[in-house]
Amino acid sequence: MSLKKKPILLPDFKPSAGIRARYRAELNRLLRSVRNDVMELVKNHKHEIAMDAPTLPQLIDDLMVFWLKRLTELPQVIAREFVTSTASAYDKRFSAALRQHGFTVNLQMTDYTRAAMKAAVGQNVGLIKSIPTEYLADVSKLVWSAVEGGFDLKTLTDNLDHAYHIGRNRCKLIALDQSRKVHAVMEQARRKELGVTRAIWRHSAAAKEPRKSHVAANGKIFDVDKGLYLDGKWVLPGQEIMCGCTSRAIIEF
């Protein structure tokens, strides 16, 4: 009679800090390009603001149209690079961990993985587009207020700097959140392809105000297909907004 082998626990993999940093840099670069265009218009038309002329608001509207056209392709490029890099980084670490336990797995690009990556790219495209469009919407409001209220150039510039600061914060949060989400999506896809059905939840302990349910989930075993039932819904580590939790795959024989 053969004895059942003891399950193997793989380490929990955290999203690549380097990939997140590059992604954030791309988001910042995009926002900075839009901001430079805005500030150039303000600089060239500062005298017309004082005369209460509507020329600058109209030019800002034209700039929005220009950037909306550019945003049909550029976000796709950024998103594809980010998702592809994340998937590749996970595959390398997953394969290395399996090899340490005597498993040689040649991870291929399957239909399931492609579908997961396509969905991740689509979500990121929408978020990337939202960065310049929300910034320009704020700029438009500020410029109209300057024209209608007679604000001086310094006040307008200060307000525009604040809007840019808000945009940069969004870049930071999106990069952090999406690095975790896309990593989690790729992890689930690979686990399901290789027949891994269970994993152990690991709370990150990094958040200043952690979700109590995620703290309580630490160490619990969950079904890779659906996760744990927390706060009234099924969730997986890393897929909730700003969730830094990870998990350890259970390899069973």
mmCIF file of C-alpha atoms in Angstrom:
data_model
loop_
_atom_site.group_PDB
_atom_site.id
_atom_site.type_symbol
_atom_site.label_atom_id
_atom_site.label_comp_id
_atom_site.label_asym_id
_atom_site.label_seq_id
_atom_site.Cartn_x
_atom_site.Cartn_y
_atom_site.Cartn_z
ATOM 1 C CA MET A 1 0.000 0.000 0.000
ATOM 2 C CA SER A 2 1.442 3.360 -1.045
ATOM 3 C CA LEU A 3 1.466 6.198 1.417
ATOM 4 C CA LYS A 4 0.102 9.553 0.392
ATOM 5 C CA LYS A 5 2.846 12.149 0.172
ATOM 6 C CA LYS A 6 2.743 15.229 2.346
ATOM 7 C CA PRO A 7 1.566 18.340 0.462
ATOM 8 C CA ILE A 8 4.187 20.896 -0.561
ATOM 9 C CA LEU A 9 3.763 24.556 0.289
ATOM 10 C CA LEU A 10 5.184 27.008 -2.223
ATOM 11 C CA PRO A 11 6.296 30.442 -1.005
ATOM 12 C CA ASP A 12 4.022 33.434 -1.392
ATOM 13 C CA PHE A 13 5.127 35.649 -4.266
ATOM 14 C CA LYS A 14 4.811 39.401 -3.987
ATOM 15 C CA PRO A 15 4.388 41.658 -7.030
ATOM 16 C CA SER A 16 7.619 42.937 -8.571
ATOM 17 C CA ALA A 17 8.609 46.315 -7.124
ATOM 18 C CA GLY A 18 10.662 47.031 -10.230
ATOM 19 C CA ILE A 19 7.741 46.473 -12.606
ATOM 20 C CA ARG A 20 5.514 48.627 -10.414
ATOM 21 C CA ALA A 21 8.116 51.409 -10.434
ATOM 22 C CA ARG A 22 8.391 51.328 -14.233
ATOM 23 C CA TYR A 23 4.620 51.332 -14.621
ATOM 24 C CA ARG A 24 4.280 54.275 -12.263
ATOM 25 C CA ALA A 25 7.012 56.120 -14.166
ATOM 26 C CA GLU A 26 5.078 55.635 -17.415
ATOM 27 C CA LEU A 27 1.892 56.959 -15.824
ATOM 28 C CA ASN A 28 3.766 59.969 -14.442
ATOM 29 C CA ARG A 29 5.383 60.592 -17.828
ATOM 30 C CA LEU A 30 1.980 60.623 -19.503
ATOM 31 C CA LEU A 31 0.523 63.009 -16.941
ATOM 32 C CA ARG A 32 3.588 65.264 -17.129
ATOM 33 C CA SER A 33 3.264 65.528 -20.921
ATOM 34 C CA VAL A 34 -0.339 66.720 -20.566
ATOM 35 C CA ARG A 35 0.618 69.133 -17.799
ATOM 36 C CA ASN A 36 3.422 70.629 -19.930
ATOM 37 C CA ASP A 37 0.919 71.326 -22.703
ATOM 38 C CA VAL A 38 -1.436 72.977 -20.213
ATOM 39 C CA MET A 39 1.250 75.185 -18.683
ATOM 40 C CA GLU A 40 2.463 76.235 -22.120
ATOM 41 C CA LEU A 41 -1.028 77.457 -22.992
ATOM 42 C CA VAL A 42 -1.327 79.303 -19.684
ATOM 43 C CA LYS A 43 2.065 80.934 -20.150
ATOM 44 C CA ASN A 44 1.248 82.126 -23.660
ATOM 45 C CA HIS A 45 -2.185 83.501 -22.750
ATOM 46 C CA LYS A 46 -1.672 84.951 -19.290
ATOM 47 C CA HIS A 47 -2.478 88.475 -20.477
ATOM 48 C CA GLU A 48 -5.769 87.384 -21.984
ATOM 49 C CA ILE A 49 -6.836 85.887 -18.638
ATOM 50 C CA ALA A 50 -6.497 89.303 -17.063
ATOM 51 C CA MET A 51 -8.736 90.741 -19.783
ATOM 52 C CA ASP A 52 -11.398 88.147 -18.989
ATOM 53 C CA ALA A 53 -11.190 86.695 -22.497
ATOM 54 C CA PRO A 54 -12.466 83.127 -23.091
ATOM 55 C CA THR A 55 -9.596 82.217 -25.415
ATOM 56 C CA LEU A 56 -7.708 80.043 -22.942
ATOM 57 C CA PRO A 57 -10.705 77.901 -21.926
ATOM 58 C CA GLN A 58 -11.396 77.230 -25.584
ATOM 59 C CA LEU A 59 -7.783 76.201 -26.126
ATOM 60 C CA ILE A 60 -7.958 73.902 -23.107
ATOM 61 C CA ASP A 61 -11.025 72.257 -24.667
ATOM 62 C CA ASP A 62 -9.059 71.827 -27.908
ATOM 63 C CA LEU A 63 -6.225 70.286 -25.905
ATOM 64 C CA MET A 64 -8.660 67.799 -24.392
ATOM 65 C CA VAL A 65 -9.762 66.764 -27.879
ATOM 66 C CA PHE A 66 -6.132 66.390 -28.951
ATOM 67 C CA TRP A 67 -5.301 64.152 -25.989
ATOM 68 C CA LEU A 68 -8.427 62.075 -26.346
ATOM 69 C CA LYS A 69 -7.209 61.144 -29.832
ATOM 70 C CA ARG A 70 -3.759 60.256 -28.516
ATOM 71 C CA LEU A 71 -5.318 58.111 -25.802
ATOM 72 C CA THR A 72 -6.731 55.673 -28.339
ATOM 73 C CA GLU A 73 -3.338 53.931 -28.681
ATOM 74 C CA LEU A 74 -0.849 55.055 -26.020
ATOM 75 C CA PRO A 75 -2.629 53.463 -23.020
ATOM 76 C CA GLN A 76 -2.748 50.156 -24.902
ATOM 77 C CA VAL A 77 1.031 50.206 -25.295
ATOM 78 C CA ILE A 78 1.627 51.003 -21.619
ATOM 79 C CA ALA A 79 -0.928 48.449 -20.382
ATOM 80 C CA ARG A 80 0.333 45.594 -22.584
ATOM 81 C CA GLU A 81 3.926 46.125 -21.473
ATOM 82 C CA PHE A 82 2.892 46.214 -17.818
ATOM 83 C CA VAL A 83 0.705 43.098 -17.939
ATOM 84 C CA THR A 84 3.167 41.119 -20.071
ATOM 85 C CA SER A 85 6.058 41.981 -17.742
ATOM 86 C CA THR A 86 4.000 41.027 -14.686
ATOM 87 C CA ALA A 87 3.009 37.676 -16.198
ATOM 88 C CA SER A 88 6.584 36.905 -17.237
ATOM 89 C CA ALA A 89 7.978 37.787 -13.795
ATOM 90 C CA TYR A 90 5.425 35.575 -12.079
ATOM 91 C CA ASP A 91 6.100 32.648 -14.411
ATOM 92 C CA LYS A 92 9.842 32.785 -13.683
ATOM 93 C CA ARG A 93 9.354 32.772 -9.911
ATOM 94 C CA PHE A 94 6.631 30.115 -10.045
ATOM 95 C CA SER A 95 8.752 27.825 -12.244
ATOM 96 C CA ALA A 96 11.810 28.328 -10.036
ATOM 97 C CA ALA A 97 9.827 27.425 -6.907
ATOM 98 C CA LEU A 98 8.496 24.285 -8.571
ATOM 99 C CA ARG A 99 11.998 23.247 -9.695
ATOM 100 C CA GLN A 100 13.239 23.497 -6.112
ATOM 101 C CA HIS A 101 10.761 20.743 -5.272
ATOM 102 C CA GLY A 102 11.705 18.572 -8.232
ATOM 103 C CA PHE A 103 9.016 19.677 -10.696
ATOM 104 C CA THR A 104 9.940 20.773 -14.198
ATOM 105 C CA VAL A 105 7.105 22.708 -15.781
ATOM 106 C CA ASN A 106 7.235 24.455 -19.150
ATOM 107 C CA LEU A 107 4.662 27.217 -18.795
ATOM 108 C CA GLN A 108 3.001 27.960 -22.117
ATOM 109 C CA MET A 109 0.742 30.815 -23.173
ATOM 110 C CA THR A 110 -2.632 29.051 -23.060
ATOM 111 C CA ASP A 111 -6.048 30.369 -24.039
ATOM 112 C CA TYR A 112 -6.922 30.756 -20.365
ATOM 113 C CA THR A 113 -3.835 32.837 -19.642
ATOM 114 C CA ARG A 114 -4.385 34.939 -22.760
ATOM 115 C CA ALA A 115 -7.947 35.668 -21.666
ATOM 116 C CA ALA A 116 -6.771 36.673 -18.194
ATOM 117 C CA MET A 117 -4.106 38.953 -19.650
ATOM 118 C CA LYS A 118 -6.544 40.500 -22.134
ATOM 119 C CA ALA A 119 -8.973 41.337 -19.331
ATOM 120 C CA ALA A 120 -6.144 42.833 -17.249
ATOM 121 C CA VAL A 121 -4.989 44.967 -20.182
ATOM 122 C CA GLY A 122 -8.526 46.219 -20.754
ATOM 123 C CA GLN A 123 -8.927 47.280 -17.146
ATOM 124 C CA ASN A 124 -5.575 49.059 -17.166
ATOM 125 C CA VAL A 125 -6.325 50.898 -20.393
ATOM 126 C CA GLY A 126 -9.384 52.439 -18.758
ATOM 127 C CA LEU A 127 -7.406 53.474 -15.680
ATOM 128 C CA ILE A 128 -4.550 54.918 -17.745
ATOM 129 C CA LYS A 129 -6.986 56.993 -19.798
ATOM 130 C CA SER A 130 -8.615 58.292 -16.640
ATOM 131 C CA ILE A 131 -5.390 59.922 -15.412
ATOM 132 C CA PRO A 132 -5.041 62.631 -18.100
ATOM 133 C CA THR A 133 -8.781 62.974 -18.726
ATOM 134 C CA GLU A 134 -9.590 63.624 -15.062
ATOM 135 C CA TYR A 135 -6.648 66.008 -14.796
ATOM 136 C CA LEU A 136 -7.784 67.947 -17.879
ATOM 137 C CA ALA A 137 -11.346 68.085 -16.568
ATOM 138 C CA ASP A 138 -10.019 69.687 -13.368
ATOM 139 C CA VAL A 139 -7.855 72.057 -15.416
ATOM 140 C CA SER A 140 -10.856 73.144 -17.461
ATOM 141 C CA LYS A 141 -12.820 73.994 -14.313
ATOM 142 C CA LEU A 142 -9.901 75.935 -12.845
ATOM 143 C CA VAL A 143 -9.320 77.930 -16.017
ATOM 144 C CA TRP A 144 -12.991 78.859 -16.325
ATOM 145 C CA SER A 145 -12.993 79.943 -12.687
ATOM 146 C CA ALA A 146 -9.942 82.096 -13.371
ATOM 147 C CA VAL A 147 -11.642 83.750 -16.314
ATOM 148 C CA GLU A 148 -14.983 84.293 -14.629
ATOM 149 C CA GLY A 149 -13.625 85.290 -11.224
ATOM 150 C CA GLY A 150 -10.681 87.403 -12.268
ATOM 151 C CA PHE A 151 -8.067 85.242 -10.547
ATOM 152 C CA ASP A 152 -4.488 86.314 -11.053
ATOM 153 C CA LEU A 153 -1.920 84.137 -12.758
ATOM 154 C CA LYS A 154 -0.297 83.034 -9.491
ATOM 155 C CA THR A 155 -3.579 81.798 -8.056
ATOM 156 C CA LEU A 156 -4.361 79.880 -11.219
ATOM 157 C CA THR A 157 -0.845 78.413 -11.323
ATOM 158 C CA ASP A 158 -1.084 77.337 -7.685
ATOM 159 C CA ASN A 159 -4.425 75.660 -8.356
ATOM 160 C CA LEU A 160 -3.035 73.916 -11.428
ATOM 161 C CA ASP A 161 -0.055 72.689 -9.400
ATOM 162 C CA HIS A 162 -2.477 71.237 -6.857
ATOM 163 C CA ALA A 163 -4.410 69.458 -9.611
ATOM 164 C CA TYR A 164 -1.149 68.029 -10.933
ATOM 165 C CA HIS A 165 -0.228 66.841 -7.428
ATOM 166 C CA ILE A 166 -3.574 65.044 -7.179
ATOM 167 C CA GLY A 167 -2.891 63.429 -10.549
ATOM 168 C CA ARG A 168 0.518 62.199 -9.432
ATOM 169 C CA ASN A 169 -1.030 60.678 -6.325
ATOM 170 C CA ARG A 170 -3.507 58.819 -8.545
ATOM 171 C CA CYS A 171 -0.580 57.497 -10.594
ATOM 172 C CA LYS A 172 1.028 56.178 -7.429
ATOM 173 C CA LEU A 173 -2.141 54.526 -6.138
ATOM 174 C CA ILE A 174 -3.056 53.009 -9.506
ATOM 175 C CA ALA A 175 0.447 51.593 -9.947
ATOM 176 C CA LEU A 176 0.402 50.033 -6.464
ATOM 177 C CA ASP A 177 -3.124 48.666 -6.718
ATOM 178 C CA GLN A 178 -2.787 47.312 -10.256
ATOM 179 C CA SER A 179 0.594 45.693 -9.622
ATOM 180 C CA ARG A 180 -1.139 43.625 -6.934
ATOM 181 C CA LYS A 181 -4.278 42.911 -8.944
ATOM 182 C CA VAL A 182 -2.563 41.849 -12.166
ATOM 183 C CA HIS A 183 -0.103 39.709 -10.193
ATOM 184 C CA ALA A 184 -3.060 38.026 -8.462
ATOM 185 C CA VAL A 185 -4.862 37.450 -11.766
ATOM 186 C CA MET A 186 -1.793 35.836 -13.352
ATOM 187 C CA GLU A 187 -1.228 33.744 -10.239
ATOM 188 C CA GLN A 188 -4.763 32.382 -10.267
ATOM 189 C CA ALA A 189 -4.554 31.619 -13.979
ATOM 190 C CA ARG A 190 -1.339 29.624 -13.667
ATOM 191 C CA ARG A 191 -2.524 27.747 -10.580
ATOM 192 C CA LYS A 192 -5.741 26.666 -12.252
ATOM 193 C CA GLU A 193 -3.898 25.561 -15.393
ATOM 194 C CA LEU A 194 -1.566 23.339 -13.347
ATOM 195 C CA GLY A 195 -4.331 21.866 -11.229
ATOM 196 C CA VAL A 196 -3.520 23.697 -7.996
ATOM 197 C CA THR A 197 -6.848 23.815 -6.184
ATOM 198 C CA ARG A 198 -6.003 25.169 -2.738
ATOM 199 C CA ALA A 199 -3.821 27.853 -1.199
ATOM 200 C CA ILE A 200 -3.206 29.470 2.188
ATOM 201 C CA TRP A 201 -4.081 33.130 2.715
ATOM 202 C CA ARG A 202 -1.248 35.364 3.919
ATOM 203 C CA HIS A 203 -2.092 38.779 5.351
ATOM 204 C CA SER A 204 0.412 41.437 4.336
ATOM 205 C CA ALA A 205 0.425 43.341 7.673
ATOM 206 C CA ALA A 206 1.622 46.393 5.725
ATOM 207 C CA ALA A 207 -1.493 48.590 5.686
ATOM 208 C CA LYS A 208 -1.957 51.259 8.354
ATOM 209 C CA GLU A 209 -5.647 50.379 8.593
ATOM 210 C CA PRO A 210 -5.942 46.730 7.495
ATOM 211 C CA ARG A 211 -9.264 45.119 6.755
ATOM 212 C CA LYS A 212 -10.239 43.119 9.842
ATOM 213 C CA SER A 213 -11.590 40.326 7.679
ATOM 214 C CA HIS A 214 -8.254 40.022 5.848
ATOM 215 C CA VAL A 215 -6.361 39.910 9.140
ATOM 216 C CA ALA A 216 -8.658 37.119 10.322
ATOM 217 C CA ALA A 217 -8.150 35.287 7.021
ATOM 218 C CA ASN A 218 -4.433 34.895 7.640
ATOM 219 C CA GLY A 219 -3.486 31.205 7.585
ATOM 220 C CA LYS A 220 -6.840 29.989 6.256
ATOM 221 C CA ILE A 221 -7.016 27.559 3.358
ATOM 222 C CA PHE A 222 -9.153 28.631 0.389
ATOM 223 C CA ASP A 223 -10.323 27.299 -2.942
ATOM 224 C CA VAL A 224 -8.262 28.831 -5.766
ATOM 225 C CA ASP A 225 -11.391 29.013 -7.929
ATOM 226 C CA LYS A 226 -13.269 31.384 -5.637
ATOM 227 C CA GLY A 227 -11.158 32.512 -2.670
ATOM 228 C CA LEU A 228 -12.557 33.186 0.807
ATOM 229 C CA TYR A 229 -15.967 34.558 1.674
ATOM 230 C CA LEU A 230 -15.135 37.884 3.325
ATOM 231 C CA ASP A 231 -17.372 40.872 3.973
ATOM 232 C CA GLY A 232 -20.284 39.360 2.089
ATOM 233 C CA LYS A 233 -18.453 38.246 -1.067
ATOM 234 C CA TRP A 234 -15.867 35.813 -2.425
ATOM 235 C CA VAL A 235 -12.426 37.400 -2.716
ATOM 236 C CA LEU A 236 -8.889 36.358 -3.578
ATOM 237 C CA PRO A 237 -5.683 37.785 -2.071
ATOM 238 C CA GLY A 238 -4.568 40.960 -3.828
ATOM 239 C CA GLN A 239 -7.760 41.489 -5.833
ATOM 240 C CA GLU A 240 -9.577 43.887 -3.508
ATOM 241 C CA ILE A 241 -8.771 47.601 -3.800
ATOM 242 C CA MET A 242 -5.321 48.226 -2.252
ATOM 243 C CA CYS A 243 -5.161 44.698 -0.842
ATOM 244 C CA GLY A 244 -1.570 43.577 -0.294
ATOM 245 C CA CYS A 245 -2.371 40.043 0.846
ATOM 246 C CA THR A 246 -0.681 37.076 -0.806
ATOM 247 C CA SER A 247 -1.011 33.295 -0.596
ATOM 248 C CA ARG A 248 0.938 30.056 -0.625
ATOM 249 C CA ALA A 249 -0.037 27.405 -3.147
ATOM 250 C CA ILE A 250 -0.584 23.873 -1.824
ATOM 251 C CA ILE A 251 0.822 21.196 -4.154
ATOM 252 C CA GLU A 252 -1.007 17.951 -3.384
ATOM 253 C CA PHE A 253 -0.296 14.413 -4.570
#
